[in-house]
Coordinates of C-alpha atoms and ligand atoms in Angstrom, one line a residue:
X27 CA -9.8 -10.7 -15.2
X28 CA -9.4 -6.8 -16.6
X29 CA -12.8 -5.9 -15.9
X30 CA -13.2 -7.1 -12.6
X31 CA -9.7 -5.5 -11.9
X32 CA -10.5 -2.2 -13.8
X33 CA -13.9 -2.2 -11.2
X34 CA -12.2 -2.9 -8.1
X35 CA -9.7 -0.2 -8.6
X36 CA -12.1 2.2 -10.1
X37 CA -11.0 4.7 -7.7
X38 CA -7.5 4.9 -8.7
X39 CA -5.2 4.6 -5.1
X40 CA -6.7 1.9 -2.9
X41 CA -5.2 0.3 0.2
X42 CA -4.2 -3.9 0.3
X43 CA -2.1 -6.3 1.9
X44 CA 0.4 -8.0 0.5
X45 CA 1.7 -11.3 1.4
X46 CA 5.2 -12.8 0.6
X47 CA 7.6 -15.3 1.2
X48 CA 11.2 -14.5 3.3
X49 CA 14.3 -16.8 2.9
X50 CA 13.0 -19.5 5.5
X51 CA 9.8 -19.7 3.9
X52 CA 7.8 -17.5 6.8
X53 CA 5.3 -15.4 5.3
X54 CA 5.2 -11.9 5.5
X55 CA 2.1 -9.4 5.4
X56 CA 2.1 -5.8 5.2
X57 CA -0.1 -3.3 4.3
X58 CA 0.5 -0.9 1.3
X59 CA -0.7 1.2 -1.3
X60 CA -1.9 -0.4 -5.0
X61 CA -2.9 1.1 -8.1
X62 CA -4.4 -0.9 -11.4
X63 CA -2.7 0.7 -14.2
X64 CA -1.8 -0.9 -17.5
X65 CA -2.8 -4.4 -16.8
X66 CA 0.0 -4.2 -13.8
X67 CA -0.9 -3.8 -10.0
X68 CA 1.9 -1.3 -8.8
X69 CA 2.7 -1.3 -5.1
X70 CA 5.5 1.4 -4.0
X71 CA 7.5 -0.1 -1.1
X72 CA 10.2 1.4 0.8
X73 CA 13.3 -0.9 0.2
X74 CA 13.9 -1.0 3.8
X75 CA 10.7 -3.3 3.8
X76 CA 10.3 -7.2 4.4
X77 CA 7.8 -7.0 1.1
X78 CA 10.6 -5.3 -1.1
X79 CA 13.4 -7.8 -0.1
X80 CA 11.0 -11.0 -0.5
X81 CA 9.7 -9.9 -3.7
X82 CA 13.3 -9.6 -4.8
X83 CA 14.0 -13.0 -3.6
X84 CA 11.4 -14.9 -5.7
X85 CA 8.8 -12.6 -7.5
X86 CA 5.8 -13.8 -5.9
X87 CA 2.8 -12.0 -4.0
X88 CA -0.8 -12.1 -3.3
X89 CA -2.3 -8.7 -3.1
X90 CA -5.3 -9.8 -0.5
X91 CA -8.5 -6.6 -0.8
X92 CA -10.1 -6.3 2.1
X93 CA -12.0 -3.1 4.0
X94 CA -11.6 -4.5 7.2
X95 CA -9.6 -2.5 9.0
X96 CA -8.4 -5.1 11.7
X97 CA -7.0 -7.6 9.6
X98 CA -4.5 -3.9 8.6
X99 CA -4.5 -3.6 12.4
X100 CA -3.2 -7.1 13.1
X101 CA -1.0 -7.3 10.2
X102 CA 1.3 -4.6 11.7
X103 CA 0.8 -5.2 15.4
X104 CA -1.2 -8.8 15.8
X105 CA 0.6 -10.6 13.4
X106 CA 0.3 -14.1 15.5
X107 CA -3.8 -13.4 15.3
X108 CA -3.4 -14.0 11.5
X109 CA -3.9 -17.5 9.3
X110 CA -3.0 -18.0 5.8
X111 CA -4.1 -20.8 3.5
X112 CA -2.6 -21.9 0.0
X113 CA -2.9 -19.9 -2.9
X114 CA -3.6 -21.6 -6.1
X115 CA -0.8 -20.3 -8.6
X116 CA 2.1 -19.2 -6.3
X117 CA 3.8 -20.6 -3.0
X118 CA 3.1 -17.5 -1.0
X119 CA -0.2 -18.4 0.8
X120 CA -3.4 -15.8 1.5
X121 CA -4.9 -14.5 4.1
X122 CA -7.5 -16.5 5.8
X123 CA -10.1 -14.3 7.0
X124 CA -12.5 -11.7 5.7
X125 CA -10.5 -11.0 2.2
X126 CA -12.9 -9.6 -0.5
X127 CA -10.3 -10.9 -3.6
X128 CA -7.3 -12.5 -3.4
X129 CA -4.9 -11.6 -6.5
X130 CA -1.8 -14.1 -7.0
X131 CA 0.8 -11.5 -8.7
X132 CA 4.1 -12.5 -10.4
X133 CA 7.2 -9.5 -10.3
X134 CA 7.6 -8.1 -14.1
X135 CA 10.0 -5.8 -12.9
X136 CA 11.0 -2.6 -10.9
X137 CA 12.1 0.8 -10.8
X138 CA 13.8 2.9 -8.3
X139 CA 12.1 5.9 -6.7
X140 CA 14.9 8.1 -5.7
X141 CA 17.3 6.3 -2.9
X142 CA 14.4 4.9 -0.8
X143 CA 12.2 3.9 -2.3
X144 CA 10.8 1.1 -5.4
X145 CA 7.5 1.1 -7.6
X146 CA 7.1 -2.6 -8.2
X147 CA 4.8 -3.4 -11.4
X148 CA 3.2 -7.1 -10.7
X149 CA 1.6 -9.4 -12.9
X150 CA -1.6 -10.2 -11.8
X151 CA -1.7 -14.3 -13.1
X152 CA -5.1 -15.1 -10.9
X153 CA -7.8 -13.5 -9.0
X154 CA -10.6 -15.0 -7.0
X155 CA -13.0 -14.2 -4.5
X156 CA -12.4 -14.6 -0.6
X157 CA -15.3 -14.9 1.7
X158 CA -15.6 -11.2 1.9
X159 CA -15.5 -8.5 4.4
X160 CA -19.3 -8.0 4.4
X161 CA -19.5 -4.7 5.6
X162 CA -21.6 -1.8 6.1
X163 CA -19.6 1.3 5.4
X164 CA -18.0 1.9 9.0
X165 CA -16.8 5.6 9.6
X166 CA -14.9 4.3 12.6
X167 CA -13.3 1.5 10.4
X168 CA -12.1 4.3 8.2
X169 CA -10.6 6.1 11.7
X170 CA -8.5 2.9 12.4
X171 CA -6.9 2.9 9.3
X172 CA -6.0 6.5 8.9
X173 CA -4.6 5.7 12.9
X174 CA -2.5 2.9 11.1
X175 CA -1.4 4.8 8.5
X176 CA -0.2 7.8 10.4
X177 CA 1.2 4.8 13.2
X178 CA 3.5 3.6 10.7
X179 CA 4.9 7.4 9.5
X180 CA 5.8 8.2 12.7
X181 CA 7.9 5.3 13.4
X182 CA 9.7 5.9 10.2
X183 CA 10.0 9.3 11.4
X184 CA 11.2 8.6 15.0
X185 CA 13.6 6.1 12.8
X186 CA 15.4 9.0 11.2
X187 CA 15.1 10.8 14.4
X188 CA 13.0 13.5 13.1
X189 CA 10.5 14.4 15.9
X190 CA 9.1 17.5 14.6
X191 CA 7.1 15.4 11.8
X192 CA 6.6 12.5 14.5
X193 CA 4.8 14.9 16.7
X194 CA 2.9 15.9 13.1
X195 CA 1.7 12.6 12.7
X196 CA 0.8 12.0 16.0
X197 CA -1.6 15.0 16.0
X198 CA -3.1 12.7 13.2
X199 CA -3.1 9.6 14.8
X200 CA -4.7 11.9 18.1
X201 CA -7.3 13.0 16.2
X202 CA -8.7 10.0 14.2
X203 CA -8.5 8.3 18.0
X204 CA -11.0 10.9 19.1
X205 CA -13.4 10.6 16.0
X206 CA -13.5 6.9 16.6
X207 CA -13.8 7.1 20.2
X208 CA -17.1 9.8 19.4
X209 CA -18.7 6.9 17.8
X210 CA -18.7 4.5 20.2
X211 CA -17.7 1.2 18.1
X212 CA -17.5 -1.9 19.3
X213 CA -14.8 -4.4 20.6
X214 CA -12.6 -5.1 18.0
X215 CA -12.3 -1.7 16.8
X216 CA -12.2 -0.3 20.2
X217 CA -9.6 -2.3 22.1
X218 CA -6.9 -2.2 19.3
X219 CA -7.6 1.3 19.0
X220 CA -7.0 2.3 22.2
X221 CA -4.0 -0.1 22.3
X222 CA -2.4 1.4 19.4
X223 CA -3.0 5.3 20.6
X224 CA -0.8 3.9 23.6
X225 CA 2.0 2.6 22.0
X226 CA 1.9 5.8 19.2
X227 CA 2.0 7.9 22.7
X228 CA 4.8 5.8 24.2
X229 CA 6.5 6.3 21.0
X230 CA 6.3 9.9 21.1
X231 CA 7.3 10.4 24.7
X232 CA 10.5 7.9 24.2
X233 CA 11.7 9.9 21.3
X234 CA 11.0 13.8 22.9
X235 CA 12.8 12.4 25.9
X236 CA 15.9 10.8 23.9
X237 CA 16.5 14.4 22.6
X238 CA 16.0 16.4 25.8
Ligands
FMN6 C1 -2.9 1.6 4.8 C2 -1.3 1.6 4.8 C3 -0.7 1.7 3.6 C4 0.7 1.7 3.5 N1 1.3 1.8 2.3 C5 2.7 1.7 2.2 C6 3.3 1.8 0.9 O1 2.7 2.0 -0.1 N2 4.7 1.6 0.9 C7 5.4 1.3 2.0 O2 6.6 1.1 2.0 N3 4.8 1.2 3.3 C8 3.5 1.4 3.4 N4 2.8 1.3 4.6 C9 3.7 1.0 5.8 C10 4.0 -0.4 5.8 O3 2.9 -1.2 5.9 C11 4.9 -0.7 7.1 O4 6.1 0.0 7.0 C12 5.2 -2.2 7.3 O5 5.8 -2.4 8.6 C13 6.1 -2.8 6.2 O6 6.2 -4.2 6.5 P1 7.3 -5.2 5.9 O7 8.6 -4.6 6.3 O8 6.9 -6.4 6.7 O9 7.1 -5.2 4.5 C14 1.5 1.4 4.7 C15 0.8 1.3 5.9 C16 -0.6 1.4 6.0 C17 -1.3 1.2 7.3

């Protein structure tokens, strides 16, 4: 299992999505940063997050690798266009879809990153292969997620009501829209990116408005 995980994270940060269990037994999926280091996979959630209060609650995930950028899409804003199936050595279930591995995680423990923020060391107990992404390296794929990424910053920072670095990130998310846009993609890419330059926009205007 080390060398397979010592390749796959070769490049030191990579991107995932992790799945978890809440209270009632719905499953959560969000997307966030991973590292292999030291025979733990270490994700860094904020503890405002869904994935930081499940993993509290009973120490199980599935870090799910994929490069396709609309399962990240639809985990944030399609979450009824995902399916999950049972994982083999924890409750909380996978993603069904195009997952390249599928690593079933136990919490060792956790540290605090100043007030907001926890680095979460996870066991990895299991790791298999999914049916894959299978795909060619997509420039406007890469676009989508960087739109994600810089999606989710802003609303934080429309959260703390700090619209200066929300009009930053949108500048971002802007930007990436138009290189994706240049390339001409095709459905899937195209409709949720135009849908989530919209609501990033919306987002925007609300919060210039609510301090005008
Ligand atoms: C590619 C990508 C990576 C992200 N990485 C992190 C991360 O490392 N930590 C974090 O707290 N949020 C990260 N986010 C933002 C979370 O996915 C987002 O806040 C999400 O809504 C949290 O979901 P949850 O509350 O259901 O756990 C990332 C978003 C994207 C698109």
């Amino acid at each position: 299992m080390e060398d397979v995980l010592n390749e796959l994270f070769r490049y030191g940060h990579h991107e995932c999505l992790v799945t978890t269990l809440g209270k009632d037994g719905t499953v959560n999926v969000a997307p966030m940063g991973v590292d292999y280091t030291g025979g733990y996979l270490i994700i860094k959630p904020y503890i405002n997050t869904k994935t930081y209060e499940n993993l509290l609650l009973n120490n199980e995930a599935v870090i799910n690798l994929t490069n396709d950028s609309v399962l990240y899409y639809d985990s944030l804003l399609n979450r009824e266009g995902l399916k999950f199936i049972r994982s083999l050595k924890v409750k909380v279930p996978r993603i069904d879809g195009a997952v390249d591995y599928y690593i079933e995680c136990i919490l060792d423990r956790y540290e605090h990153l100043g007030k907001d923020r926890a680095m979460m060391f996870l066991r990895p107990i299991h790791i298999e292969a999914g049916r894959g992404s299978k795909l060619a390296y997509s420039r406007a794929n890469t676009f989508l997620l960087e739109m994600l990424i810089y999606y989710t910053k802003l609303k934080a920072f429309i959260e703390y009501g700090d619209v200066n670095e929300a009009l930053r990130a949108f500048t971002k998310v802007n930007y990436y829209f138009n290189e994706l846009v240049r390339l001409k993609p095709t459905e899937p890419l195209v409709t949720r990116a135009k849908s989530l330059f919209n609501e990033t926009l919306n987002m925007v205007y609300k919060a210039i408005l609510s301090k005008t």
